[in-house]
Tab-separated table of C-alpha atoms and ligand atoms in Angstrom:
chain	number	residue	atom	x	y	z
A	210	MET	CA	5.441	12.480	-30.886
A	211	GLU	CA	5.739	12.884	-27.143
A	212	LYS	CA	6.992	10.285	-24.654
A	213	VAL	CA	4.262	9.658	-22.095
A	214	VAL	CA	2.898	7.162	-19.641
A	215	VAL	CA	-0.766	6.259	-19.814
A	216	VAL	CA	-2.231	5.101	-16.513
A	217	HIS	CA	-5.286	2.872	-16.088
A	218	TYR	CA	-7.166	2.523	-12.873
A	219	GLY	CA	-9.884	-0.054	-13.219
A	220	GLU	CA	-11.931	-0.056	-10.098
A	221	ILE	CA	-12.428	3.692	-9.804
A	222	ALA	CA	-14.402	3.766	-12.999
A	223	THR	CA	-17.195	1.780	-11.417
A	224	LYS	CA	-17.733	4.126	-8.496
A	225	GLY	CA	-20.367	6.414	-10.036
A	226	LYS	CA	-20.602	9.834	-8.424
A	227	ASN	CA	-17.393	9.405	-6.469
A	228	ARG	CA	-15.411	8.961	-9.610
A	229	GLU	CA	-14.106	12.488	-9.786
A	230	PHE	CA	-13.085	12.442	-6.133
A	231	PHE	CA	-11.226	9.168	-6.678
A	232	GLU	CA	-9.506	10.441	-9.801
A	233	ARG	CA	-8.438	13.604	-8.012
A	234	LYS	CA	-6.838	11.553	-5.204
A	235	LEU	CA	-5.034	9.360	-7.690
A	236	ILE	CA	-3.821	12.316	-9.746
A	237	ASN	CA	-2.460	14.004	-6.623
A	238	ALA	CA	-0.700	10.800	-5.592
A	239	ILE	CA	0.892	10.499	-9.046
A	240	LYS	CA	1.950	14.153	-9.076
A	241	ARG	CA	3.516	13.812	-5.690
A	242	ALA	CA	5.362	10.589	-6.464
A	243	THR	CA	6.641	11.584	-9.893
A	244	GLY	CA	6.872	15.362	-9.859
A	245	ARG	CA	5.670	15.277	-13.471
A	246	LYS	CA	2.844	16.897	-15.354
A	247	VAL	CA	-0.328	14.853	-15.037
A	248	ARG	CA	-3.428	15.185	-17.178
A	249	ARG	CA	-6.807	13.652	-16.650
A	250	LYS	CA	-8.225	12.103	-19.807
A	251	PHE	CA	-11.375	10.187	-20.397
A	252	GLY	CA	-11.050	6.944	-18.417
A	253	ARG	CA	-7.265	7.242	-18.046
A	254	ILE	CA	-4.519	9.507	-16.788
A	255	GLU	CA	-1.623	10.771	-18.883
A	256	VAL	CA	1.727	11.407	-17.199
A	257	GLU	CA	4.730	13.176	-18.655
A	258	TYR	CA	7.598	10.708	-19.084
A	259	ALA	CA	10.681	10.533	-16.854
A	260	ASP	CA	13.401	7.882	-16.600
A	261	SER	CA	12.584	6.380	-13.229
A	262	ILE	CA	8.845	6.860	-13.491
A	263	ALA	CA	7.837	3.197	-13.708
A	264	GLU	CA	9.368	2.414	-10.315
A	265	ARG	CA	7.267	5.134	-8.727
A	266	LEU	CA	4.009	4.321	-10.490
A	267	LYS	CA	4.315	0.638	-9.619
A	268	LYS	CA	3.775	1.566	-5.978
A	269	ILE	CA	0.763	3.829	-6.166
A	270	PRO	CA	-2.426	2.159	-4.943
A	271	GLY	CA	-5.290	2.629	-7.375
A	272	ILE	CA	-3.213	2.054	-10.509
A	273	LYS	CA	-4.136	-1.172	-12.247
A	274	TYR	CA	-1.569	-0.968	-15.013
A	275	PHE	CA	0.240	1.586	-17.125
A	276	GLY	CA	1.840	1.782	-20.540
A	277	VAL	CA	5.151	3.521	-21.146
A	278	GLY	CA	5.367	4.775	-24.709
A	279	VAL	CA	4.394	7.688	-26.917
A	280	LYS	CA	1.420	9.861	-27.738
A	281	THR	CA	0.463	10.766	-31.306
A	282	GLY	CA	-2.391	12.452	-33.109
A	283	THR	CA	-5.404	10.516	-34.386
A	284	ASP	CA	-3.861	9.660	-37.704
A	285	ILE	CA	-3.002	6.177	-38.924
A	286	GLU	CA	0.314	7.208	-40.491
A	287	GLU	CA	1.444	8.746	-37.212
A	288	ILE	CA	0.335	5.634	-35.352
A	289	LYS	CA	2.435	3.448	-37.639
A	290	LYS	CA	5.532	5.569	-37.028
A	291	ALA	CA	4.892	5.507	-33.294
A	292	ALA	CA	4.587	1.729	-33.400
A	293	ILE	CA	7.951	1.382	-35.123
A	294	ARG	CA	9.526	3.744	-32.632
A	295	SER	CA	8.201	1.858	-29.643
A	296	LEU	CA	9.672	-1.491	-30.724
A	297	PRO	CA	12.636	-2.860	-28.763
A	298	ASP	CA	15.972	-3.435	-30.485
A	299	GLU	CA	15.698	-7.177	-30.485
A	300	PHE	CA	12.642	-9.340	-31.026
A	301	ASN	CA	11.482	-11.954	-33.455
A	302	SER	CA	7.710	-11.910	-33.302
A	303	PHE	CA	5.046	-9.396	-32.376
A	304	LYS	CA	1.360	-8.649	-32.329
A	305	VAL	CA	-0.683	-5.461	-32.294
A	306	GLU	CA	-3.535	-4.983	-29.849
A	307	THR	CA	-5.770	-1.970	-30.274
A	308	SER	CA	-8.523	-0.579	-28.104
A	309	ARG	CA	-10.597	2.245	-29.499
A	310	SER	CA	-12.793	4.555	-27.449
A	311	ASN	CA	-12.955	7.068	-30.334
A	312	LYS	CA	-15.758	5.694	-32.446
A	313	ASN	CA	-15.220	8.356	-35.109
A	314	PHE	CA	-11.805	7.063	-36.038
A	315	PRO	CA	-12.098	5.773	-39.629
A	316	LEU	CA	-10.694	2.313	-38.829
A	317	ASN	CA	-11.964	-0.109	-36.237
A	318	SER	CA	-9.649	-1.972	-33.860
A	319	ILE	CA	-9.201	-5.004	-36.071
A	320	GLU	CA	-8.413	-2.856	-39.089
A	321	ILE	CA	-5.877	-0.871	-37.095
A	322	ASN	CA	-4.221	-4.103	-35.919
A	323	ARG	CA	-3.955	-5.251	-39.522
A	324	GLU	CA	-2.643	-2.007	-40.995
A	325	VAL	CA	-0.088	-1.378	-38.289
A	326	GLY	CA	0.882	-5.057	-38.232
A	327	ALA	CA	1.468	-5.089	-41.998
A	328	TYR	CA	3.538	-1.915	-41.727
A	329	ILE	CA	5.754	-3.403	-39.013
A	330	VAL	CA	6.298	-6.580	-41.075
A	331	GLU	CA	7.221	-4.481	-44.085
A	332	ARG	CA	9.632	-2.258	-42.165
A	333	THR	CA	11.290	-4.830	-39.908
A	334	GLY	CA	10.839	-8.170	-41.623
A	335	LYS	CA	9.631	-9.685	-38.328
A	336	GLY	CA	6.691	-12.050	-38.088
A	337	VAL	CA	3.303	-11.806	-36.448
A	338	ASN	CA	2.559	-14.261	-33.648
A	339	LEU	CA	-0.832	-13.831	-32.016
A	340	ARG	CA	-0.482	-16.601	-29.435
A	341	ASN	CA	2.920	-15.983	-27.940
A	342	PRO	CA	4.629	-12.894	-29.333
A	343	ASP	CA	7.945	-11.511	-28.036
A	344	VAL	CA	6.448	-8.036	-28.191
A	345	THR	CA	2.934	-6.660	-28.057
A	346	VAL	CA	2.286	-3.215	-29.469
A	347	TRP	CA	-0.627	-1.688	-27.586
A	348	ILE	CA	-2.565	1.085	-29.260
A	349	GLU	CA	-5.223	3.112	-27.478
A	350	VAL	CA	-7.213	5.341	-29.798
A	351	CYS	CA	-8.850	8.141	-27.803
A	352	ASP	CA	-10.797	11.181	-28.999
A	353	ARG	CA	-7.901	13.580	-29.410
A	354	GLU	CA	-4.848	11.422	-29.020
A	355	VAL	CA	-3.496	7.946	-29.492
A	356	TYR	CA	-1.184	6.128	-27.091
A	357	VAL	CA	1.246	3.556	-28.420
A	358	TYR	CA	3.429	1.431	-26.179
A	359	THR	CA	5.129	-1.929	-25.835
A	360	ARG	CA	5.926	-1.646	-22.111
A	361	LYS	CA	2.814	-2.505	-20.151
A	362	ILE	CA	3.415	-2.717	-16.422
A	363	SER	CA	1.107	-3.957	-13.661
A	364	GLY	CA	0.396	-1.666	-10.726
A	365	VAL	CA	-0.625	-2.391	-7.166
A	366	GLY	CA	-4.332	-2.258	-8.003
A	367	GLY	CA	-6.874	-1.391	-5.340
A	368	LEU	CA	-8.024	2.142	-4.642
A	369	PRO	CA	-6.209	5.456	-4.230
A	370	VAL	CA	-4.968	6.163	-0.713
A	371	GLY	CA	-7.373	8.334	1.245
A	372	VAL	CA	-10.642	7.637	-0.536
A	373	ALA	CA	-11.830	5.474	2.349
A	374	GLY	CA	-10.594	7.866	5.057
A	375	ARG	CA	-7.884	7.774	7.693
A	376	VAL	CA	-7.038	4.885	10.021
A	377	VAL	CA	-4.576	4.224	12.820
A	378	SER	CA	-2.312	1.302	11.943
A	379	LEU	CA	-0.482	-0.444	14.785
A	380	VAL	CA	3.000	-1.200	13.536
A	381	SER	CA	5.069	-3.514	15.695
A	382	GLY	CA	8.210	-4.161	13.690
A	383	GLY	CA	7.258	-7.765	12.981
A	384	ILE	CA	6.471	-9.139	9.555
A	385	ASP	CA	2.710	-8.868	9.770
A	386	SER	CA	1.787	-5.330	10.690
A	387	PRO	CA	3.568	-3.601	7.767
A	388	VAL	CA	1.731	-5.945	5.410
A	389	ALA	CA	-1.553	-5.164	7.165
A	390	SER	CA	-0.780	-1.447	6.738
A	391	PHE	CA	-0.190	-1.958	3.035
A	392	MET	CA	-3.433	-3.915	2.620
A	393	ALA	CA	-5.358	-1.102	4.309
A	394	MET	CA	-3.738	1.496	2.030
A	395	LYS	CA	-4.659	-0.587	-0.957
A	396	ARG	CA	-8.307	-0.409	0.043
A	397	GLY	CA	-8.197	3.374	0.143
A	398	CYS	CA	-7.134	4.035	3.741
A	399	GLU	CA	-4.598	6.662	4.648
A	400	ILE	CA	-2.671	5.199	7.560
A	401	VAL	CA	-1.298	6.944	10.595
A	402	ALA	CA	1.371	4.540	11.904
A	403	VAL	CA	1.635	4.030	15.647
A	404	HIS	CA	4.398	2.180	17.445
A	405	PHE	CA	4.745	1.568	21.176
A	406	PHE	CA	8.316	1.308	22.379
A	407	ASN	CA	10.063	0.696	25.659
A	408	ARG	CA	13.547	1.317	26.942
A	409	THR	CA	15.891	-1.584	26.488
A	410	MET	CA	19.379	-1.981	25.246
A	411	HIS	CA	17.987	-2.415	21.759
A	412	SER	CA	15.442	0.352	21.689
A	413	PRO	CA	17.431	2.775	19.492
A	414	LYS	CA	17.707	-0.028	16.938
A	415	VAL	CA	14.013	-0.834	17.204
A	416	ARG	CA	13.112	2.786	16.637
A	417	GLU	CA	15.384	2.992	13.644
A	418	LYS	CA	13.756	-0.132	12.269
A	419	ILE	CA	10.269	1.321	12.687
A	420	LYS	CA	11.349	4.506	10.960
A	421	ILE	CA	12.711	2.539	7.992
A	422	LEU	CA	9.469	0.559	7.830
A	423	ALA	CA	7.516	3.810	7.828
A	424	GLU	CA	9.708	5.059	4.977
A	425	LYS	CA	8.970	1.927	3.014
A	426	LEU	CA	5.241	2.403	3.591
A	427	ALA	CA	5.599	6.045	2.556
A	428	GLU	CA	6.687	4.874	-0.886
A	429	TYR	CA	3.110	3.664	-1.309
A	430	GLN	CA	1.275	6.376	0.561
A	431	GLY	CA	3.409	9.438	-0.217
A	432	GLU	CA	3.764	10.442	3.409
A	433	VAL	CA	3.173	8.527	6.629
A	434	ARG	CA	2.579	10.202	9.949
A	435	LEU	CA	4.385	8.146	12.577
A	436	TYR	CA	3.656	8.205	16.300
A	437	MET	CA	6.277	6.750	18.623
A	438	VAL	CA	4.559	6.210	21.934
A	439	PRO	CA	6.640	5.490	25.056
A	440	PHE	CA	5.262	2.352	26.649
A	441	TYR	CA	7.820	1.820	29.371
A	442	GLU	CA	5.960	3.256	32.377
A	443	ILE	CA	2.757	1.452	31.476
A	444	GLN	CA	4.614	-1.760	30.976
A	445	LEU	CA	6.274	-1.497	34.398
A	446	GLU	CA	2.917	-0.874	36.000
A	447	ILE	CA	1.450	-3.878	34.247
A	448	ILE	CA	4.334	-6.100	35.280
A	449	LYS	CA	3.823	-4.958	38.876
A	450	ASN	CA	0.098	-5.590	38.968
A	451	VAL	CA	-0.926	-8.173	36.423
A	452	PRO	CA	-0.233	-11.915	36.505
A	453	ALA	CA	2.206	-12.978	33.809
A	454	ARG	CA	-0.295	-15.039	31.869
A	455	LEU	CA	-2.537	-12.010	31.285
A	456	ARG	CA	0.061	-9.373	30.598
A	457	MET	CA	0.140	-9.609	26.857
A	458	ILE	CA	-3.600	-9.090	26.719
A	459	VAL	CA	-3.457	-6.149	29.081
A	460	TYR	CA	-0.643	-4.584	27.015
A	461	ARG	CA	-2.613	-4.917	23.892
A	462	ARG	CA	-5.781	-3.481	25.424
A	463	SER	CA	-3.766	-0.530	26.622
A	464	MET	CA	-2.391	-0.065	23.099
A	465	MET	CA	-5.961	-0.175	21.780
A	466	ARG	CA	-7.096	2.592	24.112
A	467	MET	CA	-4.149	4.768	23.134
A	468	ALA	CA	-4.731	4.028	19.455
A	469	ASN	CA	-8.262	5.351	19.957
A	470	MET	CA	-6.914	8.540	21.551
A	471	ILE	CA	-4.640	9.107	18.565
A	472	ALA	CA	-7.486	8.295	16.206
A	473	GLU	CA	-9.549	11.019	17.784
A	474	MET	CA	-6.776	13.587	17.360
A	475	GLU	CA	-6.092	12.530	13.785
A	476	GLY	CA	-9.636	12.015	12.546
A	477	CYS	CA	-9.156	8.282	12.030
A	478	LYS	CA	-12.123	5.965	11.759
A	479	ALA	CA	-10.674	2.514	12.452
A	480	VAL	CA	-7.696	0.692	13.932
A	481	ILE	CA	-5.678	-1.690	11.748
A	482	THR	CA	-3.662	-4.527	13.286
A	483	GLY	CA	-1.468	-7.282	11.893
A	484	ASP	CA	-3.372	-9.952	13.795
A	485	ASN	CA	-3.669	-13.301	12.150
A	486	LEU	CA	-5.959	-15.836	13.732
A	487	SER	CA	-4.231	-18.498	15.863
A	488	GLN	CA	-0.731	-17.488	14.804
A	489	VAL	CA	0.497	-16.601	18.293
A	490	ALA	CA	-0.994	-17.156	21.743
A	491	SER	CA	-2.638	-13.742	21.916
A	492	GLN	CA	-4.551	-14.397	18.715
A	493	THR	CA	-7.248	-16.817	19.742
A	494	LEU	CA	-10.840	-15.693	19.201
A	495	ASP	CA	-11.339	-15.372	22.959
A	496	ASN	CA	-8.293	-13.171	23.296
A	497	LEU	CA	-9.034	-11.029	20.276
A	498	ASN	CA	-12.527	-10.399	21.658
A	499	VAL	CA	-11.058	-9.162	24.902
A	500	ILE	CA	-8.369	-7.099	23.176
A	501	TYR	CA	-10.615	-5.531	20.553
A	502	SER	CA	-13.322	-4.662	23.059
A	503	ALA	CA	-10.921	-2.032	24.445
A	504	SER	CA	-11.435	-0.122	21.193
A	505	LYS	CA	-14.412	2.118	20.508
A	506	LEU	CA	-13.546	2.177	16.847
A	507	ALA	CA	-13.811	-0.819	14.578
A	508	VAL	CA	-10.635	-2.900	14.616
A	509	LEU	CA	-9.780	-4.290	11.209
A	510	PRO	CA	-7.150	-7.019	10.823
A	511	PRO	CA	-6.585	-7.331	7.056
A	512	LEU	CA	-4.479	-10.500	7.379
A	513	ILE	CA	-7.110	-12.541	9.119
A	514	GLY	CA	-7.721	-14.811	6.159
A	515	MET	CA	-4.143	-15.371	5.117
A	516	ASP	CA	-1.508	-18.029	5.662
A	517	LYS	CA	1.904	-17.028	6.935
A	518	GLU	CA	3.480	-17.880	3.558
A	519	GLU	CA	1.045	-15.589	1.797
A	520	ILE	CA	1.850	-12.781	4.214
A	521	ILE	CA	5.570	-13.289	3.717
A	522	GLU	CA	5.135	-13.255	-0.033
A	523	ILE	CA	3.469	-9.847	0.128
A	524	ALA	CA	6.060	-8.601	2.613
A	525	ARG	CA	8.790	-9.505	0.136
A	526	LYS	CA	6.937	-7.951	-2.755
A	527	ILE	CA	6.380	-4.638	-1.001
A	528	GLY	CA	9.917	-4.572	0.395
A	529	THR	CA	9.177	-4.721	4.125
A	530	TYR	CA	10.323	-8.300	4.733
A	531	ASP	CA	14.059	-7.627	4.926
A	532	ILE	CA	13.444	-4.784	7.342
A	533	SER	CA	11.036	-6.771	9.505
A	534	ILE	CA	13.440	-9.652	10.003
A	535	LEU	CA	16.157	-7.425	11.442
A	536	PRO	CA	16.751	-8.969	14.870
A	537	TYR	CA	15.423	-6.158	17.058
A	538	ASP	CA	12.073	-6.914	18.560
A	539	ASP	CA	9.360	-4.650	19.870
A	540	CYS	CA	8.477	-4.050	23.469
A	541	CYS	CA	6.340	-7.089	24.082
A	542	SER	CA	8.014	-9.958	22.386
A	543	PHE	CA	10.944	-10.245	24.772
A	544	MET	CA	8.796	-10.988	27.756
A	545	ILE	CA	6.194	-13.401	26.577
A	546	ALA	CA	4.926	-15.509	29.462
A	547	ARG	CA	5.694	-19.174	29.484
A	548	HIS	CA	2.021	-20.052	29.772
A	549	PRO	CA	0.060	-17.179	28.293
A	550	GLU	CA	-3.695	-17.146	28.608
A	551	THR	CA	-5.366	-18.334	25.431
A	552	ARG	CA	-8.967	-18.061	26.666
A	553	ALA	CA	-9.103	-14.648	28.234
A	554	ASN	CA	-12.227	-13.403	29.903
A	555	LEU	CA	-13.054	-9.707	30.012
A	556	GLU	CA	-13.790	-9.420	33.752
A	557	ASP	CA	-10.646	-11.298	34.581
A	558	VAL	CA	-8.645	-8.704	32.730
A	559	THR	CA	-10.430	-5.433	33.491
A	560	LYS	CA	-10.026	-5.795	37.244
A	561	TYR	CA	-6.315	-5.116	36.790
A	562	GLU	CA	-6.721	-2.067	34.609
A	563	SER	CA	-6.286	1.476	35.869
A	564	PHE	CA	-3.843	3.107	33.537
A	565	ASP	CA	-5.799	6.196	32.416
A	566	ARG	CA	-3.294	8.734	33.636
A	567	LEU	CA	-0.257	6.841	32.355
A	568	GLU	CA	-1.891	6.342	28.977
A	569	ARG	CA	-2.719	10.022	28.647
A	570	GLU	CA	0.829	10.930	29.620
A	571	ALA	CA	2.282	8.479	27.128
A	572	ILE	CA	0.267	10.058	24.344
A	573	GLU	CA	1.398	13.503	25.430
A	574	LYS	CA	5.013	12.372	25.401
A	575	SER	CA	4.808	10.603	22.080
A	576	GLU	CA	6.961	11.776	19.196
A	577	VAL	CA	5.230	12.570	15.936
A	578	GLU	CA	6.953	12.719	12.586
A	579	ASP	CA	5.767	12.945	9.005
A	580	VAL	CA	7.880	10.390	7.218
A	581	ARG	CA	8.364	10.874	3.496
A	582	VAL	CA	10.708	9.647	0.828
A	583	PHE	CA	9.888	12.092	-1.969
B	278	LIG	P1	3.632	-8.665	13.891
B	278	LIG	O1	4.335	-9.556	12.930
B	278	LIG	O2	2.939	-7.522	13.216
B	278	LIG	O3	4.476	-8.242	15.067
B	278	LIG	P2	2.618	-10.855	15.374
B	278	LIG	O4	2.025	-11.955	14.609
B	278	LIG	O5	4.012	-10.948	15.866
B	278	LIG	O6	2.454	-9.536	14.491
B	278	LIG	P3	1.858	-9.687	17.904
B	278	LIG	O7	3.268	-9.310	18.081
B	278	LIG	O8	1.108	-10.384	18.975
B	278	LIG	O9	1.640	-10.597	16.598
B	278	LIG	O10	1.073	-8.371	17.541
B	278	LIG	C1	-0.196	-8.389	16.973
B	278	LIG	C2	-0.481	-6.981	16.453
B	278	LIG	O11	-0.537	-6.037	17.537
B	278	LIG	C3	0.627	-6.465	15.548
B	278	LIG	O12	0.469	-6.919	14.237
B	278	LIG	C4	0.440	-4.970	15.677
B	278	LIG	O13	-0.628	-4.530	14.863
B	278	LIG	C5	0.039	-4.821	17.147
B	278	LIG	N1	1.227	-4.564	18.002
B	278	LIG	C6	1.884	-5.447	18.778
B	278	LIG	N2	2.938	-4.862	19.407
B	278	LIG	C7	2.965	-3.580	19.015
B	278	LIG	C8	3.805	-2.438	19.291
B	278	LIG	N3	4.842	-2.520	20.095
B	278	LIG	N4	3.502	-1.261	18.696
B	278	LIG	C9	2.458	-1.159	17.850
B	278	LIG	N5	1.637	-2.191	17.550
B	278	LIG	C10	1.873	-3.385	18.108
B	279	LIG	MG1	5.119	-9.234	16.764
């Protein structure tokens, strides 16, 4: 009887020909995050047990849920022993829930539930409760092995990182953009994080904050390439030439162009932002049209349909919230105009733009780091 974790991945199974590619990506992600032996089985993935493994698996996109328990042979007596072994020290009621993909096994699921259930009653004196048991014993009968567990843990869901391709994700240090990055990862994107920074009293703190955010995101992705792009010279130029009400839009268009340059170097196919409609002045439809039209690539804002409370809830769940609310703000927030434009017009804005050289230089001067936590 071997301690194992059995991983289920839901959505992959429906993807026809791509299935093997998806499974490969997920297996690699699991190997990397756990450092354990991983085996592909029919419709599931088996992982060698380790003490802290659940914490790691909980963060891997593509995993729907997993069971932590034991593996036995396809023999009812072994299954019974495994069931007893997997029970916690204290409980009053239980139920057994079997799924059987091995149609040659002599008992069907209901019969297995009954036999194992009766055995547990006999050995422990505890009662069966089908509606609201303290413990559920899950049994998965496969062709060559059987998994038995009472710890069933939900995963992140979604798709394995990388199956959709690479994207540039603009990470500001606020609450929203790390959540947007996570949402993109969960739909199969591998993110390259990009942050634009300036030189203020607080900039070392801001950079540290961005690095910690990238580390948090790396817990989900395995490794995050982080670009720190100096924005100071461009910002000065913009302040010199552009009326205050339009500056934020011009900043963000400049960021878009540079994001596209990085995307080209990194083979990325879209730009992710933390924009949320109507949340701040730059996020009206008119403004987003003007900002996004500076990008050749599709700009995808995963938070567009969410309320702030929903975003915060995810931020807390994924562990970025406490980092995001550290007081150091990114390069743009400290100089928001008193009356920013909310109905920008493209011609109005483009007449002030001639930052090609500065943007190229900023990209050349940017610092690149592969951030990883394991
Ligand atoms: P956030 O909470 O992510 O900062 P926000 O609601 O405060 O978002 P803005 O600050 O206007 O809105 O930024 C909108 C989006 O533009 C951010 O979510 C991010 O994707 C991008 N962005 C803004 N500033 C920067 C920056 N300095 N570096 C990288 N991306 C940025
Ligand atoms: Mg912000």
